[in-house]
Coordinates of C-alpha atoms and ligand atoms in Angstrom, one line a residue:
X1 CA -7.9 22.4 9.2
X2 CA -6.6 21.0 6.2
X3 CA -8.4 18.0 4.6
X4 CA -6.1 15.0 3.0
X5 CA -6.8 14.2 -0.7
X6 CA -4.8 11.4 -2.5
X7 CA -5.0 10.7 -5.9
X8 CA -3.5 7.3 -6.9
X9 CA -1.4 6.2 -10.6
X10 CA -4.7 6.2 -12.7
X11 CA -6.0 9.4 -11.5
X12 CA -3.0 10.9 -13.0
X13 CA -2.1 8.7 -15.7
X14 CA -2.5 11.4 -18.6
X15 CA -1.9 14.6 -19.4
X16 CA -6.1 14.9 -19.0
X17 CA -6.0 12.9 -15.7
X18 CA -3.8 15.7 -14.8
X19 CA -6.4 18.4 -16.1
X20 CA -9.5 16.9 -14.5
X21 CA -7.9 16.8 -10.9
X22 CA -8.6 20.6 -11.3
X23 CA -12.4 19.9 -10.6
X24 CA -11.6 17.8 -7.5
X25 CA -8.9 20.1 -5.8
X26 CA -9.5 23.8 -6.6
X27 CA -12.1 24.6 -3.9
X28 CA -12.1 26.9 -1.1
X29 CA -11.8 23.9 1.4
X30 CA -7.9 24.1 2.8
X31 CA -6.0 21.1 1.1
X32 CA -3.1 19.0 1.0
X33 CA -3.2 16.9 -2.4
X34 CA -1.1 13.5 -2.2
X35 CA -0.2 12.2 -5.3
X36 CA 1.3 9.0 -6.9
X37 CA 3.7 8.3 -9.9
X38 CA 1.6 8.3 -13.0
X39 CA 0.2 5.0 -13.3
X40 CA 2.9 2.4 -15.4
X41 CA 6.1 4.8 -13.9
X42 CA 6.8 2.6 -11.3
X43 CA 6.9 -0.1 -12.7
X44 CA 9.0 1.4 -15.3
X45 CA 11.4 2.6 -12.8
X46 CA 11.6 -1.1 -11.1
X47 CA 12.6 -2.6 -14.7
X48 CA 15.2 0.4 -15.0
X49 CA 16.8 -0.7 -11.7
X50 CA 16.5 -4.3 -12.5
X51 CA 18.6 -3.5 -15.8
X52 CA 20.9 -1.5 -13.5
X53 CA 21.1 -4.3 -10.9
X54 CA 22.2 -6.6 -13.5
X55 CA 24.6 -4.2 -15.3
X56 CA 23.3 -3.8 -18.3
X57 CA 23.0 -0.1 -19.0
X58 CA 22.6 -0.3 -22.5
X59 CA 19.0 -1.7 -21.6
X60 CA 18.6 0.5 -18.2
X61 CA 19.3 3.7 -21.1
X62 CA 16.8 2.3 -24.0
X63 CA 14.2 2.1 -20.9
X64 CA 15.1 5.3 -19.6
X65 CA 14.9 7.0 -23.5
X66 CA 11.2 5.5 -23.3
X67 CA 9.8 6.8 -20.1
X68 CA 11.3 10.6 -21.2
X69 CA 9.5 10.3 -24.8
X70 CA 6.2 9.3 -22.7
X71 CA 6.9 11.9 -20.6
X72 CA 7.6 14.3 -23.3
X73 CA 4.1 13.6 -25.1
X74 CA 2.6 14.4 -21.6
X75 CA 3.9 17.5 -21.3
X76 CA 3.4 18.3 -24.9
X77 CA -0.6 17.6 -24.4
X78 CA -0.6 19.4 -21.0
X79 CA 0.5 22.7 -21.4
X80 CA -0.5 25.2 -23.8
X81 CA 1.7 28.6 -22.7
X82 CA 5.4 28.2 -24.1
X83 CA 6.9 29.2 -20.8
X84 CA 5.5 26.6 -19.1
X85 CA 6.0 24.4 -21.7
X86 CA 10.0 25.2 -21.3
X87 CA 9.5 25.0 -17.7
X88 CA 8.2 21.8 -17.7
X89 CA 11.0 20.3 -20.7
X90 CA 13.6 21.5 -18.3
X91 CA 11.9 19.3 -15.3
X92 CA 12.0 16.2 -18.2
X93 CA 15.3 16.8 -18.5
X94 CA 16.6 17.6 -15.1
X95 CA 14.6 14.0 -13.8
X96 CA 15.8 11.8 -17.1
X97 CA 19.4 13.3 -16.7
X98 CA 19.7 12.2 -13.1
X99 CA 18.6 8.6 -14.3
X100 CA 21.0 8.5 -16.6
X101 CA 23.5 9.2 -14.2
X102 CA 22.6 5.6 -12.5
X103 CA 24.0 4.2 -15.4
X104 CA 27.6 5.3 -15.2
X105 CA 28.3 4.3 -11.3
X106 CA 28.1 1.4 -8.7
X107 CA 24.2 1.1 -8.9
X108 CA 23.3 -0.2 -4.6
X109 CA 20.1 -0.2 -2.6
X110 CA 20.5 3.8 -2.2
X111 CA 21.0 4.5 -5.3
X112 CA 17.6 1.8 -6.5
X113 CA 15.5 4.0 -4.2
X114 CA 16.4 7.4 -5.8
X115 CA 15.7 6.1 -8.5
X116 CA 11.7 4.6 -7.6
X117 CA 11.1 8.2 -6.5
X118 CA 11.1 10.1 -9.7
X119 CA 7.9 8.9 -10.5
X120 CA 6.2 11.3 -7.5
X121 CA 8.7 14.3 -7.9
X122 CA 7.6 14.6 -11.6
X123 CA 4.0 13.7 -11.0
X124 CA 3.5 16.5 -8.7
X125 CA 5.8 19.0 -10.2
X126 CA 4.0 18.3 -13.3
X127 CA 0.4 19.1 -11.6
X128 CA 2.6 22.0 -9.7
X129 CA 2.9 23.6 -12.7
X130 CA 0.1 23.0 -14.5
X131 CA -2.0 25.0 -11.7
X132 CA 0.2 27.9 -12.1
X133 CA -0.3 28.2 -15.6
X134 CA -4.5 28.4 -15.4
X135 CA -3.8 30.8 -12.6
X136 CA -4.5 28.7 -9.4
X137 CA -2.0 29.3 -6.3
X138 CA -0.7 26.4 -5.0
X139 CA 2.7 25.0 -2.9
X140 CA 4.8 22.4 -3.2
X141 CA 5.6 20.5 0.0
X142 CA 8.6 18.1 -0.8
X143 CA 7.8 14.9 1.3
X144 CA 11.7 14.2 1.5
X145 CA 11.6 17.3 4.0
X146 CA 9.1 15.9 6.5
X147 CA 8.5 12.3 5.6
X148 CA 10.5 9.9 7.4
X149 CA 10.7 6.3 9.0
X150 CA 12.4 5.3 12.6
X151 CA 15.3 2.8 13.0
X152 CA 12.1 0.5 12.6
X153 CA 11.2 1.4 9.7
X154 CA 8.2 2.9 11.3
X155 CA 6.4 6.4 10.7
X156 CA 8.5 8.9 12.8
X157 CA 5.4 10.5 13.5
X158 CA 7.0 13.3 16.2
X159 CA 9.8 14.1 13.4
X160 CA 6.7 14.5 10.9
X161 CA 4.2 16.5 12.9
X162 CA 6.9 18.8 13.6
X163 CA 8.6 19.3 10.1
X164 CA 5.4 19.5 8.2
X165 CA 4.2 22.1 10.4
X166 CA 7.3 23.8 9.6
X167 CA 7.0 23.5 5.5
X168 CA 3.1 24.6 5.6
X169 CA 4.1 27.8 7.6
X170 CA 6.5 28.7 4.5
X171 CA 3.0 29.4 2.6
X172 CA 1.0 31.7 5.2
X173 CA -2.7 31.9 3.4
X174 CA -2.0 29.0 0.7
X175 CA -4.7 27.0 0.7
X176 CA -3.4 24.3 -2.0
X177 CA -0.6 21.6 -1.1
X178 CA 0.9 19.7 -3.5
X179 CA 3.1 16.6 -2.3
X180 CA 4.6 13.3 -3.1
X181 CA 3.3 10.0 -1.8
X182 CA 5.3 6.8 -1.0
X183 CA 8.5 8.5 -0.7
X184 CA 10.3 9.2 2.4
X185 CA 13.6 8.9 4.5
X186 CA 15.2 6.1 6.5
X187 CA 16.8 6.9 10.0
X188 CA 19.9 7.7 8.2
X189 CA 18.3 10.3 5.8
X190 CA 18.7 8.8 3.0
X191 CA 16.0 8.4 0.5
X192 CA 13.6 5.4 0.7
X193 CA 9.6 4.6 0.4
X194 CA 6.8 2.9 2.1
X195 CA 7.0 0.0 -0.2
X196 CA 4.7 -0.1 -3.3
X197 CA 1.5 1.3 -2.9
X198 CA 3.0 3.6 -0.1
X199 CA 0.8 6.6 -1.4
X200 CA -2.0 5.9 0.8
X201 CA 0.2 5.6 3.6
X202 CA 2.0 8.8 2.9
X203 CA -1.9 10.3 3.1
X204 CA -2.8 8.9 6.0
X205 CA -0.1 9.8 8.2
X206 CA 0.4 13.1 7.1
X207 CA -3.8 13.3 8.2
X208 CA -2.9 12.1 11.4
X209 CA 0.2 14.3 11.5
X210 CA -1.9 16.8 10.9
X211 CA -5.0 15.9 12.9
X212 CA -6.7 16.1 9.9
X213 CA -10.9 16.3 9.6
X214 CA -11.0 13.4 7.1
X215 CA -8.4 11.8 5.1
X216 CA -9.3 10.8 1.1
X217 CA -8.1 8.4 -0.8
X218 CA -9.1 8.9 -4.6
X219 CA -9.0 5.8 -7.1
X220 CA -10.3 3.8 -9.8
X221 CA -13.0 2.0 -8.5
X222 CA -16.2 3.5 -6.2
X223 CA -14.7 2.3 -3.1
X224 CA -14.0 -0.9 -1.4
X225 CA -15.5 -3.9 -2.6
X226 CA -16.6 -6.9 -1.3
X227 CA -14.6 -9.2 -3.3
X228 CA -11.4 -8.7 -5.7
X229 CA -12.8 -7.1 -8.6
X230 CA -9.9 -8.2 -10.4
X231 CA -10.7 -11.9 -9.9
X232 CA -14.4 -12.3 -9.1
X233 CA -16.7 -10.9 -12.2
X234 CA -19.2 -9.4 -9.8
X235 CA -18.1 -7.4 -6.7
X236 CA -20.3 -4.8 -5.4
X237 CA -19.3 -1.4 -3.2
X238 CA -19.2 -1.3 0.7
X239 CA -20.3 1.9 1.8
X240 CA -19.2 2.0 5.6
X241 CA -16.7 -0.2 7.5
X242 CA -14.8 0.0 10.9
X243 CA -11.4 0.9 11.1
X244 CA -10.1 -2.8 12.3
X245 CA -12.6 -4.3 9.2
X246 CA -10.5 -2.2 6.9
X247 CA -7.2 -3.0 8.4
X248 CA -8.1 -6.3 8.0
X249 CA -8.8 -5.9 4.6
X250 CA -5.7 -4.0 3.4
X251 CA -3.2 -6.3 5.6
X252 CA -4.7 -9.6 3.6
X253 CA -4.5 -8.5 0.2
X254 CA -7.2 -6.1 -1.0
X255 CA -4.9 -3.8 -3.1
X256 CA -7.2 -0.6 -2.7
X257 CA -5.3 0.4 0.1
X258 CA -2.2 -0.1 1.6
X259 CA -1.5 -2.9 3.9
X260 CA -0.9 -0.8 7.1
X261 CA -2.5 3.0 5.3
X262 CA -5.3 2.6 8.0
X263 CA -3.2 2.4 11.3
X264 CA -2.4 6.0 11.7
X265 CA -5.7 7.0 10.5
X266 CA -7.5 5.0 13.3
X267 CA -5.2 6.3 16.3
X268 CA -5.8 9.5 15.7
X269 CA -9.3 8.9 14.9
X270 CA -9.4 10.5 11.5
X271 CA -12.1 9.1 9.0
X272 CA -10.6 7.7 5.7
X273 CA -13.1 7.8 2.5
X274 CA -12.5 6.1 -0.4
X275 CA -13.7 7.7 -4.2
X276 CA -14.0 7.1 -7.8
X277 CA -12.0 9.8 -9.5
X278 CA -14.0 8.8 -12.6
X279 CA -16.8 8.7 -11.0
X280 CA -17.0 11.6 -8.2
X281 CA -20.5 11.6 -7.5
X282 CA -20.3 7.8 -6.4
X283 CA -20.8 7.3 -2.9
X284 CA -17.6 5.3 -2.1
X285 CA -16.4 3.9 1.4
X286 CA -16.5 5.8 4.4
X287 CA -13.9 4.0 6.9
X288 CA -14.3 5.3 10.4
X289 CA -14.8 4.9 14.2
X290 CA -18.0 2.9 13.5
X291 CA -19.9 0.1 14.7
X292 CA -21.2 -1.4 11.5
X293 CA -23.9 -3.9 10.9
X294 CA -23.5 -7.7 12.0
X295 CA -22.6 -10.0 9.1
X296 CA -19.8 -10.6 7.0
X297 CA -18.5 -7.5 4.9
X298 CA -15.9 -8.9 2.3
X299 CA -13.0 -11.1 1.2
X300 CA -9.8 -10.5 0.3
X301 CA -6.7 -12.4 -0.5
X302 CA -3.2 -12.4 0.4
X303 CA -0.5 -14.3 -2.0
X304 CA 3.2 -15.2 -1.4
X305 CA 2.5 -16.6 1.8
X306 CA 4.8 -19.5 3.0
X307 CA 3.2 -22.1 5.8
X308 CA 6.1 -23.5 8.1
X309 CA 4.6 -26.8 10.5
X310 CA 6.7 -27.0 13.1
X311 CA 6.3 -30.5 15.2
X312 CA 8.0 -31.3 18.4
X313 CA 6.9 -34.6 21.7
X314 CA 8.1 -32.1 23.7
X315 CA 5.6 -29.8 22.6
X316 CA 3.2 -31.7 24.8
X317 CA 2.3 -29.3 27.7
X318 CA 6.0 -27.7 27.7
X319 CA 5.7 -24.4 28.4
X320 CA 8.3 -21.7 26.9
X321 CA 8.1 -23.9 23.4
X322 CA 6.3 -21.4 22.0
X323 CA 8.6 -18.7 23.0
X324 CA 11.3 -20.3 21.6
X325 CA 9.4 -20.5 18.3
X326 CA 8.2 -16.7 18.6
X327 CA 11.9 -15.4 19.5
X328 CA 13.5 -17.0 16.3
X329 CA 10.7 -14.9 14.1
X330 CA 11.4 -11.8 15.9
X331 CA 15.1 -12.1 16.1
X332 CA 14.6 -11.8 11.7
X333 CA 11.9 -9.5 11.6
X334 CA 9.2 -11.4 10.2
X335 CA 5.9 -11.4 11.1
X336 CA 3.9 -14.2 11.7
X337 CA -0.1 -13.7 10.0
X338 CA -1.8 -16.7 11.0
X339 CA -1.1 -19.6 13.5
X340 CA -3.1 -22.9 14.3
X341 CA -1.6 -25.2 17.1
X342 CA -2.2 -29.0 17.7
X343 CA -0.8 -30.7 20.8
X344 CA 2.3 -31.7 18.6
X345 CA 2.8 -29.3 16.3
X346 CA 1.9 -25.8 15.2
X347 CA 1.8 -24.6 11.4
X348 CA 2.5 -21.0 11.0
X349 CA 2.0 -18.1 7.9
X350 CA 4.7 -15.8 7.1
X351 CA 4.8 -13.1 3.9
X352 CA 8.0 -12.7 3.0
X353 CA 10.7 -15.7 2.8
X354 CA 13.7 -12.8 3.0
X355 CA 14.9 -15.2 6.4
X356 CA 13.5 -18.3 5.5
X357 CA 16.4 -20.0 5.6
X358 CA 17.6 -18.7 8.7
X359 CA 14.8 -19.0 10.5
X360 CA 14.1 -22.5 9.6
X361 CA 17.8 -23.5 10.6
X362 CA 17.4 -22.6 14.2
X363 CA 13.8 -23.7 14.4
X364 CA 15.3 -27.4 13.1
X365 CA 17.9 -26.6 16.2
X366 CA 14.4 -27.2 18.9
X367 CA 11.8 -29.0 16.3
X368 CA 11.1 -31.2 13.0
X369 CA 9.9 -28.7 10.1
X370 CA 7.9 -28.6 7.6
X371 CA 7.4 -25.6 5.2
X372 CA 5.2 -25.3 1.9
X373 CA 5.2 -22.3 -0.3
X374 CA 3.4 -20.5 -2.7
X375 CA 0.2 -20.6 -0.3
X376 CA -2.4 -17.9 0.1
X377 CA -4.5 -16.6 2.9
X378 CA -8.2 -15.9 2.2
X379 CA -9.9 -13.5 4.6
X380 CA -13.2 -13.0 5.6
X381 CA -13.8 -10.0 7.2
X382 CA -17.0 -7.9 8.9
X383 CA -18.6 -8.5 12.2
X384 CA -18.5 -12.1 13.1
X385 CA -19.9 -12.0 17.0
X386 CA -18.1 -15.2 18.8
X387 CA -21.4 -16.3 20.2
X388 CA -23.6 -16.4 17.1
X389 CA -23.6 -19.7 15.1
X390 CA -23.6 -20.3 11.1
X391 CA -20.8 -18.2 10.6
X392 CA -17.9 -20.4 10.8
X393 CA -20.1 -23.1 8.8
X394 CA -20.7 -20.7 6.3
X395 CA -17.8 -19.8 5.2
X396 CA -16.3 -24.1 5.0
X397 CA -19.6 -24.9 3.3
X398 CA -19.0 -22.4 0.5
X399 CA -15.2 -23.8 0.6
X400 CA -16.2 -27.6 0.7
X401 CA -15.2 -28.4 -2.9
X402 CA -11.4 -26.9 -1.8
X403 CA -8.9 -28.2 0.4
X404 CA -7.7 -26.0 3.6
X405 CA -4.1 -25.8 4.7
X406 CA -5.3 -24.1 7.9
X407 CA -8.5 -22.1 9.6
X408 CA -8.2 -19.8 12.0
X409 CA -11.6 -18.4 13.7
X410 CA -11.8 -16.7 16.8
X411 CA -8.5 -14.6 16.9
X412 CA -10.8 -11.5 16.5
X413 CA -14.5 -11.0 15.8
X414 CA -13.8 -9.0 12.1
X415 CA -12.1 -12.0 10.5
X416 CA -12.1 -15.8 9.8
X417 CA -8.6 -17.1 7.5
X418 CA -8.0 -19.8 5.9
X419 CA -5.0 -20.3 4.0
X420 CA -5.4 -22.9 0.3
X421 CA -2.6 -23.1 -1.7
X422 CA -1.8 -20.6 -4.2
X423 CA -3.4 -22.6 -7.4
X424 CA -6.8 -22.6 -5.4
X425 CA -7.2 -18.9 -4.5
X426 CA -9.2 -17.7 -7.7
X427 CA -11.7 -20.8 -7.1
X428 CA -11.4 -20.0 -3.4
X429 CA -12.2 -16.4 -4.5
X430 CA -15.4 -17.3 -6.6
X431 CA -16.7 -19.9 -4.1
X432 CA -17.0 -17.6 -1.3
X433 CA -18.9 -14.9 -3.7
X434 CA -21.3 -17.3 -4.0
X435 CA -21.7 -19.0 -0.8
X436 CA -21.6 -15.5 1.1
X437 CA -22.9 -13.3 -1.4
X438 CA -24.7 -15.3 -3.6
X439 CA -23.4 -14.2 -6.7
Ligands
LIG1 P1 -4.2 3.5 -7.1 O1 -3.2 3.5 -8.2 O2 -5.2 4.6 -7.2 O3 -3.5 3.5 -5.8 P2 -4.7 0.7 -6.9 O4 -4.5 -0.1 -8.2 O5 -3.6 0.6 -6.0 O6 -5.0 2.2 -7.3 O7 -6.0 0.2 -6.2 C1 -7.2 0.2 -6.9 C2 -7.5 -1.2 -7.4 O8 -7.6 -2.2 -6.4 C3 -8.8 -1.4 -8.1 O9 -8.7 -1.0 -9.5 C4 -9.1 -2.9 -8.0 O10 -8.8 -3.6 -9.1 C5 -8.2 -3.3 -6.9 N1 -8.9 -4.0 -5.8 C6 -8.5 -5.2 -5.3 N2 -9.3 -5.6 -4.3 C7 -10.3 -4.7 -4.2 C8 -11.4 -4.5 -3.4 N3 -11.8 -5.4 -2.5 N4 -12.2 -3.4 -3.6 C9 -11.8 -2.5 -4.5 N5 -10.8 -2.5 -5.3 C10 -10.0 -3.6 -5.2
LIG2 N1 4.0 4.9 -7.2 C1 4.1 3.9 -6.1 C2 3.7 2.5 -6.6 O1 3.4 2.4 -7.8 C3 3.3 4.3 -4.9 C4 1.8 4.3 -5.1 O2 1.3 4.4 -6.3 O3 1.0 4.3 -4.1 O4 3.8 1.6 -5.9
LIG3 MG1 -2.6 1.9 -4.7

């Protein structure tokens, strides 16, 4: 039984980041360790693609210069023995000279996601090594071998399960796993990634791969709050929440987890627990199969959201209208997050405007439409039973100063949206930590 532990960008963001994981993974308990780019590396390697897009590989080789010297000064301050000093100088170079190689060729999609996925290979040959040289056995699983996405771009969990079962029985006895989060193959085998973030994915479907006992997701912050500590000056810790309060959570914006990292957690029933690597001892979030306490939990917001109003007379009691509306989304791929209807007309949420103007030129084929941009969806989310009164009230009364694009109430009982526009979501942000948490 092998427990999950991911360790996110900050909780290997130094050279001592790198040295303190020691005291959190070196343990008798059987581990796989799942870690992210060092915290800034992404990003880095988005701008060095963006140079590369745009053909300017003077720039894409000054930024890739700057990432090795960091790199460099890492390595420098995390290994004392020259031979794994060498070792690791030989990595630097082997990663940085592959990136440089982007600069001389056709630079296409392919080619943009080998690039995002140095950031994990050298993160956790970096931590790889450093374990070797105080003397602690561990293996390296590389996720490209077992971690890979369906035609849909979904988990291919029975391709998974099978080839990481194969790669752990390479190490009969190891009990410390080393691999890379967010990145994966598509259908075709060709490298890609679960999107930014993707770490916490990458953890929790190799626990459910797995059937793991509990599934860990180490970070900055002592769990998940009940508001965006980024935005709100006062937040405080939740320590237990259901799976679907969770989901809900990640899906509508809050960025301590991935948007769909719970899923494969909750079908396989496998507890996710969220920690502080700064702060260990804290208690954290424990996210499981459990019926928590009436009330509402947290909020979280969701930006880059587009409202479309679509407005039709024949929407009046003709059934198959909606249909027609739903097939156009699904034809592109795009998932609709919140809908409201009205006898005439029905405004609906998507998050990404890749289709938008597809989608909107066979929608104007059956309706009028409408479509504002730049909204945001702000979730509340905890146990909101249908037939108990104030909740719904609450929640407008602490939002009465702000104007809403759309509610929606009632399409489960963990969550209550409404979407403001985009200007409005810090103040949206700050009026519900008052009105529901009186802060
Ligand atoms: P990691 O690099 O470890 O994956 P992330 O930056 O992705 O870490 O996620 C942790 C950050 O999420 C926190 O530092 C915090 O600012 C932010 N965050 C946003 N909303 C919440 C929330 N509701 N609870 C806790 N953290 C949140
Ligand atoms: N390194 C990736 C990112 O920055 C994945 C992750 O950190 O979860 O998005
Ligand atoms: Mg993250």
């Amino acid at each position: 039984m092998l427990l999950v532990l991911k360790f996110g960008g900050t909780s290997v963001g130094s050279a001592q980041r790198i040295k303190d994981l020691v005291k959190l993974t070196v343990s008798e308990v059987p581990k796989i360790v799942v870690l992210s780019a060092m915290s800034g590396t992404t990003n880095n390697l988005v701008e060095i693609c963006d140079a590369l897009y745009s053909k300017n590989s003077e720039k894409a080789s000054e930024l890739i210069n700057s990432l090795k010297q960091k790199y460099l000064k890492e390595i420098a301050e995390l290994y004392s023995i020259e031979s794994s000093k060498t070792k690791a100088q030989e990595l630097i170079a082997n990663h940085f000279n592959h990136l440089h190689s982007f600069t001389l060729d056709m630079f296409t999609v392919n080619e943009e996601k080998a690039v995002l996925a140095q950031g994990e290979l050298l993160s956790t040959a970096m931590f790889h090594y450093y374990l070797e040289e105080i003397g602690v056995a561990s293996a390296l699983l590389p996720a490209l071998n077992f971690m890979r996405l369906d035609a849909n771009d979904e988990p291919d969990m029975v391709y998974i399960e099978k080839q990481l079962t194969e790669e752990l029985k390479k190490h009969p006895g190891q009990k410390l796993f080393i691999t890379q989060g967010y990145i994966c193959r598509n259908s075709f085998g060709e490298i890609d990634n679960l999107k930014r973030g993707g770490s916490d994915y990458t953890a929790s479907i190799i626990g459910a791969a797995i059937k793991s006992p509990e599934v860990q997701i180490w970070t900055d912050i002592d769990g998940m709050h009940n508001n965006d500590p980024r935005i709100v000056s006062k937040t405080h810790p939740i320590h237990e929440l259901s799976f679907d309060e969770a989901a809900e959570l990640a899906y509508f914006g809050a960025k301590i987890l991935h948007p769909t990292c719970i899923l494969p957690a909750k079908k396989r029933n496998i507890p996710v627990r969220l920690k502080n690597t700064m702060q260990p001892e804290a208690a954290g979030t424990l996210i499981a199969n459990i019926e928590t306490k009436e009330g509402v939990k947290a909020v979280a917001a969701k930006d880059g959201i587009t409202a479309i109003t679509i407005k039709s007379d024949r929407m009046l009691l003709a059934h198959g209208f909606l249909r027609a509306v739903f097939e156009i989304f699904e034809r592109y791929k795009t998932p609709i997050d919140m809908i409201c209807t009205s006898e005439v007309a029905v405004s609906l949420t998507i998050d990404t405007d890749k289709n938008l103007d597809h989608i909107v030129k066979e929608l104007k084929e059956i309706s009028q439409v409408e479509i504002d941009k730049d909204q945001t969806i702000i979730c509340v989310v905890g146990q909101i039973p249908k037939d108990k009164a104030g909740y719904g009230h609450q929640v407008l009364e602490s939002l009465k100063e702000i104007p809403l694009r759309m509610v929606s109430y009632g399409g489960s009982s963990n969550n209550i949206s409404v979407l403001v526009n985009g200007s409005l979501k810090k103040e949206a942000l700050q009026a519900l930590n008052k009105g529901l948490f009186n802060y």
